[in-house]
């Protein structure tokens, strides 16, 4: 059934039906390897973070798994059983096989159909909602289905993603049409991410950023690749209710010239930047380490310059 809040309104500013169609369309495209390299790269980096945790996870959940970009990097010694969830059934039908016993479930990532305290590990790679409403809902859902002392490891696009493209399109629209509308979904700022995870109930938080830059011959090649790779294949095209249906040819030509002039490389190509936020958060359990009481420290930060002397005195 369609998820709650799929009609225009304040509760959900994005068209979930269109997002499902986009992801299903992208999953059926030929030669997915040509457009999936970014998701596979980020999926491998999330798997590395899972390996850094020295424990075995009996049951794990991959939220917005797509074709299984994280699972292909994991081992059955680390994850004993995996549930993959995606809104697009075509993506799950064409999933990459892995050595981990896997169950695939078609469901909206914002409305997870699982009981509370079910999973030991939840991962998500580039499929969490990028706007504040979707992200907040998704994080709350993940926290709810995690067991106490369970861990969430995720990645999402950051606020500076595709800034070259967005700036060029906006300037061209302002010049040729007297105004502009968004053509790429908005992204969350890193300053808000830690606060959001904390409000959802996660503790022992880690948030770090990375950038992946890809060079293209020009703006039209960027747009063509994004249709197959990022904007559609990753399900992050602009699905806002107030989206503009098309760009005029003159506007596109002007944007291509602005892109080349402002960001062009010495070799004639143009860059497209993908900023990635990685996040790790734990669900509270009484066995977890707790911070010391305020004022219980025996050494001041001002004494750090004297650390060598303190260590020698301690040995004596």
Tab-separated table of C-alpha atoms in Angstrom:
chain	number	residue	atom	x	y	z
A	1	UNK	CA	0.000	0.000	0.000
A	2	UNK	CA	1.193	3.581	-0.559
A	3	UNK	CA	2.929	5.045	2.499
A	4	UNK	CA	1.320	7.662	4.687
A	5	UNK	CA	1.892	11.253	3.570
A	6	UNK	CA	2.253	10.692	-0.190
A	7	UNK	CA	-0.035	13.606	-1.105
A	8	UNK	CA	1.162	17.204	-1.296
A	9	UNK	CA	1.275	18.968	2.035
A	10	UNK	CA	3.419	20.020	4.951
A	11	UNK	CA	3.944	16.489	6.281
A	12	UNK	CA	5.817	15.222	3.239
A	13	UNK	CA	7.253	17.727	0.722
A	14	UNK	CA	8.390	14.933	-1.619
A	15	UNK	CA	6.478	12.654	-3.990
A	16	UNK	CA	7.111	9.103	-2.730
A	17	UNK	CA	5.232	7.536	-5.655
A	18	UNK	CA	7.541	9.235	-8.133
A	19	UNK	CA	10.585	8.164	-6.128
A	20	UNK	CA	9.458	4.534	-6.312
A	21	UNK	CA	8.994	4.829	-10.087
A	22	UNK	CA	12.433	6.382	-10.523
A	23	UNK	CA	14.175	3.632	-8.562
A	24	UNK	CA	12.296	0.898	-10.410
A	25	UNK	CA	13.173	2.500	-13.751
A	26	UNK	CA	16.833	2.833	-12.807
A	27	UNK	CA	17.053	-0.794	-11.667
A	28	UNK	CA	16.016	-1.993	-15.136
A	29	UNK	CA	18.683	-0.086	-17.060
A	30	UNK	CA	21.214	-2.097	-19.041
A	31	UNK	CA	24.835	-2.398	-17.865
A	32	UNK	CA	24.289	-1.182	-14.281
A	33	UNK	CA	28.037	-1.416	-13.578
A	34	UNK	CA	28.566	1.754	-15.632
A	35	UNK	CA	26.462	3.822	-13.254
A	36	UNK	CA	26.892	1.975	-9.957
A	37	UNK	CA	30.577	2.547	-9.292
A	38	UNK	CA	29.940	5.349	-6.811
A	39	UNK	CA	27.467	3.304	-4.767
A	40	UNK	CA	29.808	0.311	-4.831
A	41	UNK	CA	32.702	2.454	-3.623
A	42	UNK	CA	30.707	3.900	-0.731
A	43	UNK	CA	29.287	0.451	0.067
A	44	UNK	CA	32.827	-0.861	0.441
A	45	UNK	CA	33.724	1.984	2.802
A	46	UNK	CA	30.707	1.209	4.984
A	47	UNK	CA	31.721	-2.464	5.069
A	48	UNK	CA	35.173	-1.382	6.279
A	49	UNK	CA	33.523	0.421	9.183
A	50	UNK	CA	31.558	-2.730	10.014
A	51	UNK	CA	34.805	-4.737	10.078
A	52	UNK	CA	36.302	-2.203	12.511
A	53	UNK	CA	33.782	-3.369	15.131
A	54	UNK	CA	35.186	-6.574	16.608
A	55	UNK	CA	31.995	-8.557	16.983
A	56	UNK	CA	29.710	-10.843	14.992
A	57	UNK	CA	26.205	-9.597	14.160
A	58	UNK	CA	23.582	-12.380	14.157
A	59	UNK	CA	20.989	-10.298	12.279
A	60	UNK	CA	21.590	-7.169	10.198
A	61	UNK	CA	19.357	-4.852	8.164
A	62	UNK	CA	20.340	-2.966	5.001
A	63	UNK	CA	17.988	0.007	4.582
A	64	UNK	CA	17.609	1.009	0.934
A	65	UNK	CA	19.875	-1.810	-0.165
A	66	UNK	CA	19.389	-1.376	-3.903
A	67	UNK	CA	21.219	-4.188	-5.656
A	68	UNK	CA	23.222	-4.999	-2.501
A	69	UNK	CA	26.210	-2.672	-2.668
A	70	UNK	CA	27.167	-3.229	0.980
A	71	UNK	CA	26.406	-6.952	1.202
A	72	UNK	CA	28.879	-7.859	-1.539
A	73	UNK	CA	31.722	-6.573	0.655
A	74	UNK	CA	30.617	-8.265	3.886
A	75	UNK	CA	31.405	-11.815	5.066
A	76	UNK	CA	29.302	-14.418	6.845
A	77	UNK	CA	31.827	-14.412	9.686
A	78	UNK	CA	30.812	-10.812	10.428
A	79	UNK	CA	27.096	-10.890	9.545
A	80	UNK	CA	25.292	-14.204	9.988
A	81	UNK	CA	21.992	-13.164	8.355
A	82	UNK	CA	20.989	-10.072	6.380
A	83	UNK	CA	17.627	-8.477	5.585
A	84	UNK	CA	17.667	-6.184	2.540
A	85	UNK	CA	14.903	-3.579	2.251
A	86	UNK	CA	14.220	-1.344	-0.734
A	87	UNK	CA	11.247	0.570	-2.096
A	88	UNK	CA	12.003	-0.662	-5.643
A	89	UNK	CA	11.192	-4.326	-6.264
A	90	UNK	CA	13.213	-4.296	-9.500
A	91	UNK	CA	16.375	-3.470	-7.562
A	92	UNK	CA	15.872	-6.453	-5.260
A	93	UNK	CA	15.130	-8.767	-8.186
A	94	UNK	CA	18.513	-7.861	-9.717
A	95	UNK	CA	20.442	-7.969	-6.441
A	96	UNK	CA	24.110	-8.975	-6.384
A	97	UNK	CA	24.606	-12.363	-4.764
A	98	UNK	CA	26.654	-12.553	-1.571
A	99	UNK	CA	27.841	-15.333	0.728
A	100	UNK	CA	25.550	-14.139	3.538
A	101	UNK	CA	22.075	-15.767	3.884
A	102	UNK	CA	19.772	-12.956	2.735
A	103	UNK	CA	16.056	-12.167	2.827
A	104	UNK	CA	14.777	-9.369	0.556
A	105	UNK	CA	11.755	-7.255	1.495
A	106	UNK	CA	9.999	-4.622	-0.628
A	107	UNK	CA	9.135	-1.736	1.703
A	108	UNK	CA	9.429	2.030	1.988
A	109	UNK	CA	12.628	2.985	3.818
A	110	UNK	CA	10.656	5.568	5.797
A	111	UNK	CA	8.160	2.961	7.043
A	112	UNK	CA	10.147	-0.111	8.119
A	113	UNK	CA	7.853	-3.153	8.705
A	114	UNK	CA	9.795	-4.669	11.620
A	115	UNK	CA	9.247	-5.003	15.350
A	116	UNK	CA	11.127	-2.957	17.899
A	117	UNK	CA	14.529	-4.274	19.105
A	118	UNK	CA	15.000	-6.692	16.195
A	119	UNK	CA	18.422	-6.060	14.613
A	120	UNK	CA	21.984	-6.105	15.930
A	121	UNK	CA	23.259	-3.961	13.041
A	122	UNK	CA	21.621	-1.556	10.592
A	123	UNK	CA	23.482	-0.191	7.563
A	124	UNK	CA	22.428	2.210	4.832
A	125	UNK	CA	24.352	3.540	1.848
A	126	UNK	CA	23.214	6.662	-0.034
A	127	UNK	CA	19.521	5.805	0.261
A	128	UNK	CA	18.430	7.727	3.343
A	129	UNK	CA	16.233	10.732	2.619
A	130	UNK	CA	18.309	13.824	1.994
A	131	UNK	CA	15.713	16.359	3.170
A	132	UNK	CA	15.050	16.917	6.849
A	133	UNK	CA	11.629	15.282	7.076
A	134	UNK	CA	12.620	12.018	5.358
A	135	UNK	CA	15.926	11.804	7.216
A	136	UNK	CA	14.315	12.381	10.611
A	137	UNK	CA	11.673	9.721	9.957
A	138	UNK	CA	14.236	7.227	8.686
A	139	UNK	CA	16.626	7.712	11.627
A	140	UNK	CA	13.795	7.285	14.140
A	141	UNK	CA	12.692	4.093	12.389
A	142	UNK	CA	16.234	2.700	12.440
A	143	UNK	CA	16.672	3.457	16.134
A	144	UNK	CA	13.390	1.727	16.902
A	145	UNK	CA	14.245	-1.565	15.131
A	146	UNK	CA	17.775	-1.743	16.614
A	147	UNK	CA	18.402	-3.869	19.700
A	148	UNK	CA	19.958	-2.164	22.741
A	149	UNK	CA	23.726	-1.946	22.150
A	150	UNK	CA	23.038	-2.303	18.435
A	151	UNK	CA	24.900	-0.073	15.999
A	152	UNK	CA	23.833	1.948	12.975
A	153	UNK	CA	26.370	2.686	10.225
A	154	UNK	CA	25.227	4.818	7.317
A	155	UNK	CA	26.286	7.119	4.507
A	156	UNK	CA	24.404	9.876	2.745
A	157	UNK	CA	25.119	12.723	0.353
A	158	UNK	CA	26.309	15.940	1.970
A	159	UNK	CA	25.314	19.538	1.427
A	160	UNK	CA	28.101	20.339	-1.054
A	161	UNK	CA	27.182	17.497	-3.427
A	162	UNK	CA	26.981	18.686	-7.059
A	163	UNK	CA	27.484	22.304	-6.054
A	164	UNK	CA	29.088	23.032	-9.444
A	165	UNK	CA	26.027	21.779	-11.329
A	166	UNK	CA	23.490	23.442	-9.047
A	167	UNK	CA	25.232	26.810	-9.172
A	168	UNK	CA	25.543	26.726	-12.971
A	169	UNK	CA	21.876	25.843	-13.467
A	170	UNK	CA	20.689	28.514	-11.050
A	171	UNK	CA	22.776	31.256	-12.642
A	172	UNK	CA	21.619	30.257	-16.125
A	173	UNK	CA	17.950	30.226	-15.106
A	174	UNK	CA	18.247	33.593	-13.410
A	175	UNK	CA	19.809	35.048	-16.539
A	176	UNK	CA	17.487	33.476	-19.136
A	177	UNK	CA	14.202	33.026	-17.259
A	178	UNK	CA	14.300	35.557	-14.424
A	179	UNK	CA	14.163	32.974	-11.628
A	180	UNK	CA	15.072	29.387	-10.774
A	181	UNK	CA	13.645	26.237	-9.232
A	182	UNK	CA	15.497	23.240	-7.727
A	183	UNK	CA	16.469	20.457	-10.155
A	184	UNK	CA	18.420	18.373	-7.625
A	185	UNK	CA	17.054	17.261	-4.257
A	186	UNK	CA	18.310	19.356	-1.303
A	187	UNK	CA	20.941	17.903	1.015
A	188	UNK	CA	21.433	17.942	4.778
A	189	UNK	CA	24.178	20.028	6.404
A	190	UNK	CA	26.726	18.154	8.508
A	191	UNK	CA	26.089	20.488	11.450
A	192	UNK	CA	22.521	19.151	11.692
A	193	UNK	CA	23.355	15.460	11.332
A	194	UNK	CA	24.888	14.817	14.764
A	195	UNK	CA	22.089	16.735	16.467
A	196	UNK	CA	19.471	14.705	14.590
A	197	UNK	CA	21.090	11.371	15.553
A	198	UNK	CA	21.318	12.465	19.169
A	199	UNK	CA	17.670	13.540	19.269
A	200	UNK	CA	16.684	10.153	17.809
A	201	UNK	CA	18.326	8.444	20.803
A	202	UNK	CA	21.722	7.397	19.449
A	203	UNK	CA	24.859	7.864	21.552
A	204	UNK	CA	28.639	7.447	21.084
A	205	UNK	CA	28.239	9.243	17.762
A	206	UNK	CA	30.817	9.501	15.001
A	207	UNK	CA	30.245	11.710	11.941
A	208	UNK	CA	32.901	12.308	9.281
A	209	UNK	CA	32.920	13.597	5.721
A	210	UNK	CA	34.625	12.649	2.493
A	211	UNK	CA	34.567	13.866	-1.102
A	212	UNK	CA	34.628	11.959	-4.370
A	213	UNK	CA	35.235	14.038	-7.496
A	214	UNK	CA	34.527	12.807	-11.029
A	215	UNK	CA	35.590	14.647	-14.200
A	216	UNK	CA	33.400	14.899	-17.314
A	217	UNK	CA	33.817	16.481	-20.780
A	218	UNK	CA	31.018	18.963	-20.051
A	219	UNK	CA	27.659	19.676	-18.419
A	220	UNK	CA	25.651	17.525	-20.828
A	221	UNK	CA	27.823	14.502	-20.050
A	222	UNK	CA	27.335	15.211	-16.334
A	223	UNK	CA	23.559	15.262	-16.778
A	224	UNK	CA	23.563	12.096	-18.875
A	225	UNK	CA	25.664	10.214	-16.325
A	226	UNK	CA	23.559	11.456	-13.414
A	227	UNK	CA	20.403	10.146	-15.074
A	228	UNK	CA	21.840	6.651	-15.036
A	229	UNK	CA	24.099	6.825	-11.998
A	230	UNK	CA	23.227	9.306	-9.320
A	231	UNK	CA	20.007	11.171	-9.880
A	232	UNK	CA	17.946	8.164	-10.945
A	233	UNK	CA	19.947	5.038	-10.188
A	234	UNK	CA	20.501	6.255	-6.659
A	235	UNK	CA	16.945	7.444	-6.353
A	236	UNK	CA	17.887	11.014	-5.532
A	237	UNK	CA	16.402	12.954	-8.438
A	238	UNK	CA	14.297	15.912	-7.531
A	239	UNK	CA	10.928	14.568	-6.317
A	240	UNK	CA	9.655	17.701	-4.614
A	241	UNK	CA	6.039	18.572	-5.344
A	242	UNK	CA	7.030	22.024	-6.621
A	243	UNK	CA	9.670	20.718	-9.054
A	244	UNK	CA	9.903	22.291	-12.507
A	245	UNK	CA	9.207	19.771	-15.296
A	246	UNK	CA	11.956	20.799	-17.744
A	247	UNK	CA	14.755	23.188	-18.631
A	248	UNK	CA	14.684	25.189	-21.866
A	249	UNK	CA	17.382	24.503	-24.441
A	250	UNK	CA	18.748	28.058	-24.232
A	251	UNK	CA	19.015	27.751	-20.459
A	252	UNK	CA	20.900	24.459	-20.744
A	253	UNK	CA	23.372	25.934	-23.246
A	254	UNK	CA	23.944	28.915	-20.960
A	255	UNK	CA	24.449	26.603	-17.974
A	256	UNK	CA	27.003	24.551	-19.919
A	257	UNK	CA	28.980	27.715	-20.727
A	258	UNK	CA	28.837	28.897	-17.091
A	259	UNK	CA	29.914	25.464	-15.838
A	260	UNK	CA	32.945	25.441	-18.129
A	261	UNK	CA	33.900	29.025	-17.347
A	262	UNK	CA	33.594	28.782	-13.567
A	263	UNK	CA	34.811	25.244	-12.883
A	264	UNK	CA	36.550	23.970	-16.020
A	265	UNK	CA	39.910	22.208	-15.653
A	266	UNK	CA	43.051	22.992	-17.650
A	267	UNK	CA	42.424	19.871	-19.783
A	268	UNK	CA	38.948	21.090	-20.790
A	269	UNK	CA	36.920	18.808	-18.519
A	270	UNK	CA	34.598	19.848	-15.688
A	271	UNK	CA	34.384	18.298	-12.178
A	272	UNK	CA	31.330	16.987	-10.345
A	273	UNK	CA	31.794	16.735	-6.584
A	274	UNK	CA	29.989	14.190	-4.398
A	275	UNK	CA	30.280	14.938	-0.681
A	276	UNK	CA	29.631	11.902	1.526
A	277	UNK	CA	28.668	11.952	5.206
A	278	UNK	CA	29.464	8.781	7.170
A	279	UNK	CA	27.732	8.279	10.514
A	280	UNK	CA	27.936	5.728	13.325
A	281	UNK	CA	25.569	5.652	16.288
A	282	UNK	CA	24.798	3.159	19.059
A	283	UNK	CA	21.501	2.422	20.764
A	284	UNK	CA	21.804	2.820	24.513
A	285	UNK	CA	22.508	-0.161	26.752
A	286	UNK	CA	23.495	-0.112	30.409
A	287	UNK	CA	26.702	-2.063	29.688
A	288	UNK	CA	28.084	0.709	27.491
A	289	UNK	CA	30.874	2.945	28.755
A	290	UNK	CA	29.671	6.145	30.396
A	291	UNK	CA	31.402	9.533	30.607
A	292	UNK	CA	33.003	10.462	33.896
A	293	UNK	CA	31.187	12.810	36.249
A	294	UNK	CA	31.683	16.489	35.571
A	295	UNK	CA	34.515	17.857	37.721
A	296	UNK	CA	36.045	14.448	38.476
A	297	UNK	CA	39.200	15.043	36.398
A	298	UNK	CA	42.511	15.099	38.259
A	299	UNK	CA	44.520	16.825	35.518
A	300	UNK	CA	43.749	20.138	33.810
A	301	UNK	CA	44.000	20.717	30.065
A	302	UNK	CA	46.477	23.428	30.974
A	303	UNK	CA	48.844	20.704	32.223
A	304	UNK	CA	49.030	18.930	28.838
A	305	UNK	CA	52.203	20.854	28.005
A	306	UNK	CA	53.767	19.165	31.028
A	307	UNK	CA	52.664	15.652	30.033
A	308	UNK	CA	56.192	14.203	29.850
A	309	UNK	CA	56.951	15.351	33.378
A	310	UNK	CA	53.682	13.940	34.664
A	311	UNK	CA	54.375	10.561	33.066
A	312	UNK	CA	57.868	10.392	34.641
A	313	UNK	CA	56.434	11.327	38.026
A	314	UNK	CA	53.789	8.639	37.641
A	315	UNK	CA	56.426	5.965	36.930
A	316	UNK	CA	58.371	6.952	40.050
